[in-house]
């Protein structure tokens, strides 16, 4: 049986065809898949501008421009792995807690079939139920987390589950191995000058944006790989880690962020790790009429597919 393949631009014009990620068949039985690209349309956890519920739809729309081969790394993810778009989680637009439960159940189901989830968010709240499911299967995981924010608030407006709290809950629930967590891109104003220190107290390496300005992140990624290696790793990429010049379509933008080439260096630098799942969250396309935020997100998700275990990489 041949692996599911994206529909090519010489078979069907790029502006036509199905609405799946990269126009994959979208029909595969989980039993025959290695990787599921899955949408989680959800934004009830946002604290400022909503709209991440439209992330999966617009990422899929912009992904029509992607071709199957990575010209930089020579990765051929669709030849190496059986990858398909398995659709969206049926979130509850009226109930955050019920949505979080539904997301966890959906990922339990995917993981029970040994399918690796690559997620299109959705706001960052969704990382909590995804990590709950992943930790049930793999135990506490290491994490490469790209974001302007550490997302380790104890609560937001009194709520324990929101898009700024998932990694505090994940530590409390023993879903993360703190000594194998790196957070990259943190910046902006805080509520207190020691806001980033809680992460460091858990063993996380926190790379504030000033450490990234004006330079290649290839050397940093050597350190990151050393830190997170030795067990399963999850990649969580909040699009607001990028500078708003490149990714304006998001709910809580912060100035002076990562460049797109730096984002590629980070993801490509994860090659060789035991990646058990990834997400790309916080794309709120309604604030970006150019579509560039969703286009960038689609490319970053593609790059994540290219570094999954089992994909050969020759750069
Ligand atoms: Mn976040
Ligand atoms: Mn953020």
PDB file of C-alpha atoms and ligand atoms in Angstrom:
ATOM      1  CA  UNK A   1       0.000   0.000   0.000  1.00  0.00           C
ATOM      2  CA  UNK A   2       1.400   3.427  -0.916  1.00  0.00           C
ATOM      3  CA  UNK A   3       1.543   6.149   1.687  1.00  0.00           C
ATOM      4  CA  UNK A   4      -1.064   8.938   1.596  1.00  0.00           C
ATOM      5  CA  UNK A   5       0.328  11.769  -0.558  1.00  0.00           C
ATOM      6  CA  UNK A   6      -0.532  15.460  -0.820  1.00  0.00           C
ATOM      7  CA  UNK A   7      -2.377  16.330  -4.011  1.00  0.00           C
ATOM      8  CA  UNK A   8       0.104  17.986  -6.392  1.00  0.00           C
ATOM      9  CA  UNK A   9      -0.289  21.342  -8.094  1.00  0.00           C
ATOM     10  CA  UNK A  10       0.120  19.659 -11.497  1.00  0.00           C
ATOM     11  CA  UNK A  11      -2.763  17.271 -10.818  1.00  0.00           C
ATOM     12  CA  UNK A  12      -5.233  19.810  -9.498  1.00  0.00           C
ATOM     13  CA  UNK A  13      -4.757  23.605  -9.430  1.00  0.00           C
ATOM     14  CA  UNK A  14      -3.583  24.902  -6.066  1.00  0.00           C
ATOM     15  CA  UNK A  15      -6.761  26.955  -5.648  1.00  0.00           C
ATOM     16  CA  UNK A  16      -8.957  23.894  -6.039  1.00  0.00           C
ATOM     17  CA  UNK A  17      -9.375  20.467  -4.529  1.00  0.00           C
ATOM     18  CA  UNK A  18     -10.044  19.338  -0.988  1.00  0.00           C
ATOM     19  CA  UNK A  19      -9.686  21.416   2.165  1.00  0.00           C
ATOM     20  CA  UNK A  20      -7.373  19.074   4.065  1.00  0.00           C
ATOM     21  CA  UNK A  21      -3.822  19.942   5.173  1.00  0.00           C
ATOM     22  CA  UNK A  22      -1.682  19.992   1.993  1.00  0.00           C
ATOM     23  CA  UNK A  23      -4.704  18.416   0.262  1.00  0.00           C
ATOM     24  CA  UNK A  24      -3.906  15.031   1.781  1.00  0.00           C
ATOM     25  CA  UNK A  25      -6.560  12.342   1.112  1.00  0.00           C
ATOM     26  CA  UNK A  26      -8.145  12.816   4.546  1.00  0.00           C
ATOM     27  CA  UNK A  27      -9.666   9.361   4.450  1.00  0.00           C
ATOM     28  CA  UNK A  28      -7.103   7.109   6.056  1.00  0.00           C
ATOM     29  CA  UNK A  29      -7.957   4.541   8.693  1.00  0.00           C
ATOM     30  CA  UNK A  30      -5.981   5.272  11.881  1.00  0.00           C
ATOM     31  CA  UNK A  31      -4.757   1.679  11.832  1.00  0.00           C
ATOM     32  CA  UNK A  32      -2.795   2.505   8.664  1.00  0.00           C
ATOM     33  CA  UNK A  33      -1.259   5.786   9.821  1.00  0.00           C
ATOM     34  CA  UNK A  34       1.934   6.850  11.574  1.00  0.00           C
ATOM     35  CA  UNK A  35       1.052  10.536  11.921  1.00  0.00           C
ATOM     36  CA  UNK A  36      -2.246  12.406  12.211  1.00  0.00           C
ATOM     37  CA  UNK A  37      -2.449  16.089  11.338  1.00  0.00           C
ATOM     38  CA  UNK A  38      -5.369  17.146  13.491  1.00  0.00           C
ATOM     39  CA  UNK A  39      -7.207  20.427  13.984  1.00  0.00           C
ATOM     40  CA  UNK A  40      -8.353  21.735  17.346  1.00  0.00           C
ATOM     41  CA  UNK A  41     -10.612  24.713  16.617  1.00  0.00           C
ATOM     42  CA  UNK A  42     -10.853  26.279  20.051  1.00  0.00           C
ATOM     43  CA  UNK A  43     -10.330  29.746  21.549  1.00  0.00           C
ATOM     44  CA  UNK A  44     -12.332  29.877  24.772  1.00  0.00           C
ATOM     45  CA  UNK A  45      -9.056  30.133  26.696  1.00  0.00           C
ATOM     46  CA  UNK A  46      -7.843  33.377  25.094  1.00  0.00           C
ATOM     47  CA  UNK A  47      -7.291  36.412  27.304  1.00  0.00           C
ATOM     48  CA  UNK A  48      -7.315  39.157  24.666  1.00  0.00           C
ATOM     49  CA  UNK A  49      -8.195  38.888  20.980  1.00  0.00           C
ATOM     50  CA  UNK A  50     -10.165  35.700  20.155  1.00  0.00           C
ATOM     51  CA  UNK A  51     -10.147  33.942  16.786  1.00  0.00           C
ATOM     52  CA  UNK A  52      -7.797  30.957  17.118  1.00  0.00           C
ATOM     53  CA  UNK A  53     -10.855  28.769  16.494  1.00  0.00           C
ATOM     54  CA  UNK A  54     -10.302  29.656  12.822  1.00  0.00           C
ATOM     55  CA  UNK A  55      -6.642  28.560  12.942  1.00  0.00           C
ATOM     56  CA  UNK A  56      -7.042  25.019  11.569  1.00  0.00           C
ATOM     57  CA  UNK A  57      -9.302  26.120   8.717  1.00  0.00           C
ATOM     58  CA  UNK A  58      -6.969  28.860   7.522  1.00  0.00           C
ATOM     59  CA  UNK A  59      -3.773  26.859   8.033  1.00  0.00           C
ATOM     60  CA  UNK A  60      -5.293  24.168   5.810  1.00  0.00           C
ATOM     61  CA  UNK A  61      -6.261  26.816   3.237  1.00  0.00           C
ATOM     62  CA  UNK A  62      -2.733  28.283   3.065  1.00  0.00           C
ATOM     63  CA  UNK A  63      -1.119  24.820   3.080  1.00  0.00           C
ATOM     64  CA  UNK A  64      -2.174  24.327  -0.568  1.00  0.00           C
ATOM     65  CA  UNK A  65       1.097  26.029  -1.535  1.00  0.00           C
ATOM     66  CA  UNK A  66       3.271  23.416   0.155  1.00  0.00           C
ATOM     67  CA  UNK A  67       5.090  20.792  -1.893  1.00  0.00           C
ATOM     68  CA  UNK A  68       6.132  17.423  -0.490  1.00  0.00           C
ATOM     69  CA  UNK A  69       9.965  17.693  -0.549  1.00  0.00           C
ATOM     70  CA  UNK A  70      12.116  19.815   1.738  1.00  0.00           C
ATOM     71  CA  UNK A  71      14.716  21.459  -0.472  1.00  0.00           C
ATOM     72  CA  UNK A  72      16.936  22.459   2.465  1.00  0.00           C
ATOM     73  CA  UNK A  73      17.067  19.185   4.392  1.00  0.00           C
ATOM     74  CA  UNK A  74      16.083  16.721   1.631  1.00  0.00           C
ATOM     75  CA  UNK A  75      13.443  15.335   3.973  1.00  0.00           C
ATOM     76  CA  UNK A  76      10.586  13.444   2.304  1.00  0.00           C
ATOM     77  CA  UNK A  77       8.089  13.074   5.134  1.00  0.00           C
ATOM     78  CA  UNK A  78       5.284  11.580   3.017  1.00  0.00           C
ATOM     79  CA  UNK A  79       7.615   8.928   1.586  1.00  0.00           C
ATOM     80  CA  UNK A  80       9.044   8.055   5.006  1.00  0.00           C
ATOM     81  CA  UNK A  81       5.827   8.047   7.041  1.00  0.00           C
ATOM     82  CA  UNK A  82       2.129   7.433   6.556  1.00  0.00           C
ATOM     83  CA  UNK A  83       0.693  10.887   7.252  1.00  0.00           C
ATOM     84  CA  UNK A  84      -2.881  12.104   6.807  1.00  0.00           C
ATOM     85  CA  UNK A  85      -5.202  14.875   7.920  1.00  0.00           C
ATOM     86  CA  UNK A  86      -7.636  13.180  10.280  1.00  0.00           C
ATOM     87  CA  UNK A  87      -9.936  16.174  10.716  1.00  0.00           C
ATOM     88  CA  UNK A  88     -10.915  18.258  13.698  1.00  0.00           C
ATOM     89  CA  UNK A  89     -11.724  17.598  17.337  1.00  0.00           C
ATOM     90  CA  UNK A  90     -15.396  18.396  17.975  1.00  0.00           C
ATOM     91  CA  UNK A  91     -14.845  21.051  20.626  1.00  0.00           C
ATOM     92  CA  UNK A  92     -17.768  22.550  22.575  1.00  0.00           C
ATOM     93  CA  UNK A  93     -18.012  26.228  21.631  1.00  0.00           C
ATOM     94  CA  UNK A  94     -19.995  26.947  24.806  1.00  0.00           C
ATOM     95  CA  UNK A  95     -17.899  25.154  27.406  1.00  0.00           C
ATOM     96  CA  UNK A  96     -14.141  25.362  28.023  1.00  0.00           C
ATOM     97  CA  UNK A  97     -13.951  22.496  30.529  1.00  0.00           C
ATOM     98  CA  UNK A  98     -15.978  20.154  28.348  1.00  0.00           C
ATOM     99  CA  UNK A  99     -13.803  21.075  25.345  1.00  0.00           C
ATOM    100  CA  UNK A 100     -10.656  20.261  27.320  1.00  0.00           C
ATOM    101  CA  UNK A 101     -12.118  16.832  28.195  1.00  0.00           C
ATOM    102  CA  UNK A 102     -13.138  16.227  24.589  1.00  0.00           C
ATOM    103  CA  UNK A 103      -9.641  17.085  23.367  1.00  0.00           C
ATOM    104  CA  UNK A 104      -8.024  14.676  25.855  1.00  0.00           C
ATOM    105  CA  UNK A 105     -10.388  11.859  24.819  1.00  0.00           C
ATOM    106  CA  UNK A 106      -9.672  12.490  21.145  1.00  0.00           C
ATOM    107  CA  UNK A 107      -5.906  12.270  21.735  1.00  0.00           C
ATOM    108  CA  UNK A 108      -6.331   9.162  23.893  1.00  0.00           C
ATOM    109  CA  UNK A 109      -7.997   7.615  20.861  1.00  0.00           C
ATOM    110  CA  UNK A 110      -5.245   8.667  18.431  1.00  0.00           C
ATOM    111  CA  UNK A 111      -2.511   7.459  20.768  1.00  0.00           C
ATOM    112  CA  UNK A 112      -4.285   4.142  21.339  1.00  0.00           C
ATOM    113  CA  UNK A 113      -3.791   3.583  17.601  1.00  0.00           C
ATOM    114  CA  UNK A 114      -0.084   4.505  17.871  1.00  0.00           C
ATOM    115  CA  UNK A 115      -0.673   7.565  15.713  1.00  0.00           C
ATOM    116  CA  UNK A 116       1.568  10.542  16.402  1.00  0.00           C
ATOM    117  CA  UNK A 117      -0.411  13.797  16.676  1.00  0.00           C
ATOM    118  CA  UNK A 118       0.684  16.958  14.853  1.00  0.00           C
ATOM    119  CA  UNK A 119      -1.812  19.596  15.911  1.00  0.00           C
ATOM    120  CA  UNK A 120      -3.144  22.763  14.343  1.00  0.00           C
ATOM    121  CA  UNK A 121      -4.570  24.964  17.125  1.00  0.00           C
ATOM    122  CA  UNK A 122      -6.513  26.510  18.642  1.00  0.00           C
ATOM    123  CA  UNK A 123      -5.288  28.616  21.551  1.00  0.00           C
ATOM    124  CA  UNK A 124      -2.553  27.327  23.865  1.00  0.00           C
ATOM    125  CA  UNK A 125      -5.037  25.895  26.382  1.00  0.00           C
ATOM    126  CA  UNK A 126      -5.163  22.807  24.158  1.00  0.00           C
ATOM    127  CA  UNK A 127      -1.601  21.816  25.061  1.00  0.00           C
ATOM    128  CA  UNK A 128      -2.834  20.745  28.510  1.00  0.00           C
ATOM    129  CA  UNK A 129      -5.304  18.018  27.442  1.00  0.00           C
ATOM    130  CA  UNK A 130      -2.893  16.917  24.693  1.00  0.00           C
ATOM    131  CA  UNK A 131      -0.068  16.534  27.236  1.00  0.00           C
ATOM    132  CA  UNK A 132      -2.435  14.697  29.595  1.00  0.00           C
ATOM    133  CA  UNK A 133      -3.056  12.114  26.877  1.00  0.00           C
ATOM    134  CA  UNK A 134       0.609  11.942  25.877  1.00  0.00           C
ATOM    135  CA  UNK A 135       1.850  11.493  29.454  1.00  0.00           C
ATOM    136  CA  UNK A 136      -0.571   8.584  29.949  1.00  0.00           C
ATOM    137  CA  UNK A 137       1.200   6.826  27.090  1.00  0.00           C
ATOM    138  CA  UNK A 138       4.799   8.047  27.409  1.00  0.00           C
ATOM    139  CA  UNK A 139       5.163   9.324  30.987  1.00  0.00           C
ATOM    140  CA  UNK A 140       6.451  12.855  31.673  1.00  0.00           C
ATOM    141  CA  UNK A 141       7.938  14.299  28.473  1.00  0.00           C
ATOM    142  CA  UNK A 142      10.608  16.825  27.616  1.00  0.00           C
ATOM    143  CA  UNK A 143       9.453  19.852  25.661  1.00  0.00           C
ATOM    144  CA  UNK A 144      10.711  22.460  23.238  1.00  0.00           C
ATOM    145  CA  UNK A 145       8.318  25.385  23.736  1.00  0.00           C
ATOM    146  CA  UNK A 146       8.511  28.422  21.446  1.00  0.00           C
ATOM    147  CA  UNK A 147       6.426  31.381  22.590  1.00  0.00           C
ATOM    148  CA  UNK A 148       6.578  35.043  23.616  1.00  0.00           C
ATOM    149  CA  UNK A 149       5.080  33.885  26.923  1.00  0.00           C
ATOM    150  CA  UNK A 150       6.010  31.149  29.379  1.00  0.00           C
ATOM    151  CA  UNK A 151       2.337  30.176  29.904  1.00  0.00           C
ATOM    152  CA  UNK A 152       3.016  29.168  33.505  1.00  0.00           C
ATOM    153  CA  UNK A 153       0.548  31.496  35.246  1.00  0.00           C
ATOM    154  CA  UNK A 154      -1.082  29.933  38.295  1.00  0.00           C
ATOM    155  CA  UNK A 155      -4.445  31.335  37.233  1.00  0.00           C
ATOM    156  CA  UNK A 156      -5.988  33.916  34.920  1.00  0.00           C
ATOM    157  CA  UNK A 157      -8.919  35.936  36.201  1.00  0.00           C
ATOM    158  CA  UNK A 158      -9.238  33.198  38.829  1.00  0.00           C
ATOM    159  CA  UNK A 159      -9.374  30.380  36.258  1.00  0.00           C
ATOM    160  CA  UNK A 160      -6.906  27.505  36.468  1.00  0.00           C
ATOM    161  CA  UNK A 161      -7.291  26.430  32.839  1.00  0.00           C
ATOM    162  CA  UNK A 162      -6.687  29.109  30.189  1.00  0.00           C
ATOM    163  CA  UNK A 163      -4.167  29.816  27.459  1.00  0.00           C
ATOM    164  CA  UNK A 164      -1.653  31.315  29.895  1.00  0.00           C
ATOM    165  CA  UNK A 165      -1.628  28.407  32.370  1.00  0.00           C
ATOM    166  CA  UNK A 166      -1.107  25.073  30.550  1.00  0.00           C
ATOM    167  CA  UNK A 167       2.511  24.460  31.540  1.00  0.00           C
ATOM    168  CA  UNK A 168       1.963  25.302  35.238  1.00  0.00           C
ATOM    169  CA  UNK A 169      -0.778  22.646  35.293  1.00  0.00           C
ATOM    170  CA  UNK A 170       1.409  20.281  33.271  1.00  0.00           C
ATOM    171  CA  UNK A 171       4.190  20.523  35.878  1.00  0.00           C
ATOM    172  CA  UNK A 172       1.735  20.058  38.765  1.00  0.00           C
ATOM    173  CA  UNK A 173       0.234  17.009  37.073  1.00  0.00           C
ATOM    174  CA  UNK A 174       3.690  15.541  36.333  1.00  0.00           C
ATOM    175  CA  UNK A 175       3.154  15.629  32.571  1.00  0.00           C
ATOM    176  CA  UNK A 176       6.537  17.315  31.955  1.00  0.00           C
ATOM    177  CA  UNK A 177      10.081  16.364  32.913  1.00  0.00           C
ATOM    178  CA  UNK A 178      11.206  19.827  34.024  1.00  0.00           C
ATOM    179  CA  UNK A 179      14.904  19.126  33.559  1.00  0.00           C
ATOM    180  CA  UNK A 180      14.208  18.416  29.868  1.00  0.00           C
ATOM    181  CA  UNK A 181      12.159  21.528  29.049  1.00  0.00           C
ATOM    182  CA  UNK A 182      13.355  24.550  27.069  1.00  0.00           C
ATOM    183  CA  UNK A 183      11.294  27.687  26.487  1.00  0.00           C
ATOM    184  CA  UNK A 184      12.471  29.991  23.673  1.00  0.00           C
ATOM    185  CA  UNK A 185      11.427  33.520  22.707  1.00  0.00           C
ATOM    186  CA  UNK A 186      10.126  34.911  26.018  1.00  0.00           C
ATOM    187  CA  UNK A 187       9.720  38.666  26.138  1.00  0.00           C
ATOM    188  CA  UNK A 188       7.442  41.603  26.716  1.00  0.00           C
ATOM    189  CA  UNK A 189       6.146  43.176  29.854  1.00  0.00           C
ATOM    190  CA  UNK A 190       5.307  41.172  32.984  1.00  0.00           C
ATOM    191  CA  UNK A 191       3.184  41.401  36.087  1.00  0.00           C
ATOM    192  CA  UNK A 192       6.325  41.071  38.218  1.00  0.00           C
ATOM    193  CA  UNK A 193      10.031  41.235  37.422  1.00  0.00           C
ATOM    194  CA  UNK A 194      10.523  37.578  38.430  1.00  0.00           C
ATOM    195  CA  UNK A 195       7.718  36.182  36.215  1.00  0.00           C
ATOM    196  CA  UNK A 196      10.073  33.889  34.275  1.00  0.00           C
ATOM    197  CA  UNK A 197      11.784  32.510  37.400  1.00  0.00           C
ATOM    198  CA  UNK A 198       9.080  29.956  38.261  1.00  0.00           C
ATOM    199  CA  UNK A 199       9.971  28.133  35.031  1.00  0.00           C
ATOM    200  CA  UNK A 200      13.657  28.165  35.949  1.00  0.00           C
ATOM    201  CA  UNK A 201      12.842  26.782  39.412  1.00  0.00           C
ATOM    202  CA  UNK A 202      11.256  23.765  37.689  1.00  0.00           C
ATOM    203  CA  UNK A 203      14.525  23.086  35.851  1.00  0.00           C
ATOM    204  CA  UNK A 204      13.417  24.665  32.565  1.00  0.00           C
ATOM    205  CA  UNK A 205      15.967  26.485  30.438  1.00  0.00           C
ATOM    206  CA  UNK A 206      14.310  29.833  29.602  1.00  0.00           C
ATOM    207  CA  UNK A 207      15.793  31.533  26.543  1.00  0.00           C
ATOM    208  CA  UNK A 208      14.640  35.126  26.597  1.00  0.00           C
ATOM    209  CA  UNK A 209      14.433  36.829  23.220  1.00  0.00           C
ATOM    210  CA  UNK A 210      17.477  39.029  23.840  1.00  0.00           C
ATOM    211  CA  UNK A 211      19.566  35.854  23.646  1.00  0.00           C
ATOM    212  CA  UNK A 212      18.179  35.282  20.134  1.00  0.00           C
ATOM    213  CA  UNK A 213      18.396  38.730  18.563  1.00  0.00           C
ATOM    214  CA  UNK A 214      20.617  39.227  15.512  1.00  0.00           C
ATOM    215  CA  UNK A 215      21.996  35.708  15.374  1.00  0.00           C
ATOM    216  CA  UNK A 216      21.633  32.208  14.073  1.00  0.00           C
ATOM    217  CA  UNK A 217      20.034  29.810  16.574  1.00  0.00           C
ATOM    218  CA  UNK A 218      21.945  26.786  15.286  1.00  0.00           C
ATOM    219  CA  UNK A 219      24.399  26.921  18.238  1.00  0.00           C
ATOM    220  CA  UNK A 220      21.522  27.335  20.721  1.00  0.00           C
ATOM    221  CA  UNK A 221      19.829  24.249  19.292  1.00  0.00           C
ATOM    222  CA  UNK A 222      22.921  22.170  20.029  1.00  0.00           C
ATOM    223  CA  UNK A 223      22.431  23.063  23.678  1.00  0.00           C
ATOM    224  CA  UNK A 224      18.679  22.475  23.425  1.00  0.00           C
ATOM    225  CA  UNK A 225      19.113  18.995  21.959  1.00  0.00           C
ATOM    226  CA  UNK A 226      21.520  18.096  24.755  1.00  0.00           C
ATOM    227  CA  UNK A 227      19.063  19.362  27.369  1.00  0.00           C
ATOM    228  CA  UNK A 228      15.893  17.651  26.098  1.00  0.00           C
ATOM    229  CA  UNK A 229      17.411  14.387  24.783  1.00  0.00           C
ATOM    230  CA  UNK A 230      17.145  11.102  26.660  1.00  0.00           C
ATOM    231  CA  UNK A 231      13.395  10.576  26.429  1.00  0.00           C
ATOM    232  CA  UNK A 232      10.223  11.500  24.579  1.00  0.00           C
ATOM    233  CA  UNK A 233       9.919  15.154  23.532  1.00  0.00           C
ATOM    234  CA  UNK A 234       6.919  17.326  22.665  1.00  0.00           C
ATOM    235  CA  UNK A 235       7.199  20.471  20.512  1.00  0.00           C
ATOM    236  CA  UNK A 236       4.763  23.278  21.297  1.00  0.00           C
ATOM    237  CA  UNK A 237       5.002  26.295  18.983  1.00  0.00           C
ATOM    238  CA  UNK A 238       2.948  29.373  19.800  1.00  0.00           C
ATOM    239  CA  UNK A 239       2.943  31.526  16.656  1.00  0.00           C
ATOM    240  CA  UNK A 240       3.307  34.641  18.841  1.00  0.00           C
ATOM    241  CA  UNK A 241       6.906  33.536  19.442  1.00  0.00           C
ATOM    242  CA  UNK A 242       7.472  35.086  16.027  1.00  0.00           C
ATOM    243  CA  UNK A 243       7.644  38.829  15.624  1.00  0.00           C
ATOM    244  CA  UNK A 244       4.237  40.384  14.870  1.00  0.00           C
ATOM    245  CA  UNK A 245       5.750  41.679  11.626  1.00  0.00           C
ATOM    246  CA  UNK A 246       5.764  38.066  10.426  1.00  0.00           C
ATOM    247  CA  UNK A 247       2.772  36.750  12.368  1.00  0.00           C
ATOM    248  CA  UNK A 248       0.286  39.523  13.118  1.00  0.00           C
ATOM    249  CA  UNK A 249      -2.633  37.105  13.122  1.00  0.00           C
ATOM    250  CA  UNK A 250      -2.557  36.142  16.780  1.00  0.00           C
ATOM    251  CA  UNK A 251      -4.287  37.113  19.997  1.00  0.00           C
ATOM    252  CA  UNK A 252      -1.489  38.411  22.241  1.00  0.00           C
ATOM    253  CA  UNK A 253       1.293  39.782  20.021  1.00  0.00           C
ATOM    254  CA  UNK A 254       4.579  40.982  21.560  1.00  0.00           C
ATOM    255  CA  UNK A 255       7.125  43.122  19.715  1.00  0.00           C
ATOM    256  CA  UNK A 256      10.722  42.172  18.877  1.00  0.00           C
ATOM    257  CA  UNK A 257      10.212  38.460  18.398  1.00  0.00           C
ATOM    258  CA  UNK A 258      11.810  35.616  16.459  1.00  0.00           C
ATOM    259  CA  UNK A 259      12.293  35.775  12.707  1.00  0.00           C
ATOM    260  CA  UNK A 260      10.947  33.095  10.376  1.00  0.00           C
ATOM    261  CA  UNK A 261      14.464  31.788   9.559  1.00  0.00           C
ATOM    262  CA  UNK A 262      15.100  31.448  13.314  1.00  0.00           C
ATOM    263  CA  UNK A 263      11.868  29.457  13.642  1.00  0.00           C
ATOM    264  CA  UNK A 264      13.100  27.128  10.898  1.00  0.00           C
ATOM    265  CA  UNK A 265      16.443  26.761  12.668  1.00  0.00           C
ATOM    266  CA  UNK A 266      14.644  25.831  15.893  1.00  0.00           C
ATOM    267  CA  UNK A 267      12.429  23.197  14.288  1.00  0.00           C
ATOM    268  CA  UNK A 268      15.179  21.773  12.091  1.00  0.00           C
ATOM    269  CA  UNK A 269      17.393  21.731  15.186  1.00  0.00           C
ATOM    270  CA  UNK A 270      14.954  19.271  16.788  1.00  0.00           C
ATOM    271  CA  UNK A 271      15.881  16.580  14.287  1.00  0.00           C
ATOM    272  CA  UNK A 272      17.143  13.433  15.962  1.00  0.00           C
ATOM    273  CA  UNK A 273      15.034  13.881  19.090  1.00  0.00           C
ATOM    274  CA  UNK A 274      12.389  11.334  20.068  1.00  0.00           C
ATOM    275  CA  UNK A 275       9.483  13.601  19.127  1.00  0.00           C
ATOM    276  CA  UNK A 276       6.145  12.114  20.212  1.00  0.00           C
ATOM    277  CA  UNK A 277       3.905  14.998  19.152  1.00  0.00           C
ATOM    278  CA  UNK A 278       3.879  18.656  18.091  1.00  0.00           C
ATOM    279  CA  UNK A 279       1.519  21.566  17.937  1.00  0.00           C
ATOM    280  CA  UNK A 280       1.305  24.978  16.298  1.00  0.00           C
ATOM    281  CA  UNK A 281      -1.102  27.186  18.200  1.00  0.00           C
ATOM    282  CA  UNK A 282      -2.583  30.676  18.523  1.00  0.00           C
ATOM    283  CA  UNK A 283      -3.103  31.450  14.818  1.00  0.00           C
ATOM    284  CA  UNK A 284      -6.027  33.896  14.726  1.00  0.00           C
ATOM    285  CA  UNK A 285      -6.292  34.604  10.996  1.00  0.00           C
ATOM    286  CA  UNK A 286      -8.909  37.346  11.254  1.00  0.00           C
ATOM    287  CA  UNK A 287      -6.219  39.858  12.327  1.00  0.00           C
ATOM    288  CA  UNK A 288      -4.117  39.158   9.227  1.00  0.00           C
ATOM    289  CA  UNK A 289      -5.856  39.856   5.934  1.00  0.00           C
ATOM    290  CA  UNK A 290      -2.729  38.804   3.989  1.00  0.00           C
ATOM    291  CA  UNK A 291      -2.940  35.196   5.187  1.00  0.00           C
ATOM    292  CA  UNK A 292       0.786  35.281   5.951  1.00  0.00           C
ATOM    293  CA  UNK A 293       0.370  34.112   9.554  1.00  0.00           C
ATOM    294  CA  UNK A 294      -1.505  30.980   8.515  1.00  0.00           C
ATOM    295  CA  UNK A 295       0.915  30.446   5.610  1.00  0.00           C
ATOM    296  CA  UNK A 296       3.865  30.616   7.999  1.00  0.00           C
ATOM    297  CA  UNK A 297       2.071  28.272  10.398  1.00  0.00           C
ATOM    298  CA  UNK A 298       1.464  25.767   7.594  1.00  0.00           C
ATOM    299  CA  UNK A 299       5.161  25.879   6.697  1.00  0.00           C
ATOM    300  CA  UNK A 300       6.227  25.396  10.322  1.00  0.00           C
ATOM    301  CA  UNK A 301       3.906  22.392  10.647  1.00  0.00           C
ATOM    302  CA  UNK A 302       5.411  20.966   7.470  1.00  0.00           C
ATOM    303  CA  UNK A 303       8.901  21.464   8.940  1.00  0.00           C
ATOM    304  CA  UNK A 304       7.750  19.595  12.073  1.00  0.00           C
ATOM    305  CA  UNK A 305       6.694  16.653   9.887  1.00  0.00           C
ATOM    306  CA  UNK A 306      10.204  16.740   8.415  1.00  0.00           C
ATOM    307  CA  UNK A 307      11.936  16.201  11.779  1.00  0.00           C
ATOM    308  CA  UNK A 308       9.775  13.371  13.090  1.00  0.00           C
ATOM    309  CA  UNK A 309      11.615  10.139  13.911  1.00  0.00           C
ATOM    310  CA  UNK A 310      11.744   7.968  10.809  1.00  0.00           C
ATOM    311  CA  UNK A 311      12.181  10.856   8.379  1.00  0.00           C
ATOM    312  CA  UNK A 312      15.624  10.897   6.801  1.00  0.00           C
ATOM    313  CA  UNK A 313      17.385  14.207   6.892  1.00  0.00           C
ATOM    314  CA  UNK A 314      20.521  15.000   4.939  1.00  0.00           C
ATOM    315  CA  UNK A 315      21.410  18.678   5.421  1.00  0.00           C
TER     316      UNK A 315
HETATM  317 MN1  LIG B   1       1.358  30.343  24.437  1.00  0.00          MN
HETATM  318 MN1  LIG B   2       2.122  33.379  23.537  1.00  0.00          MN
END
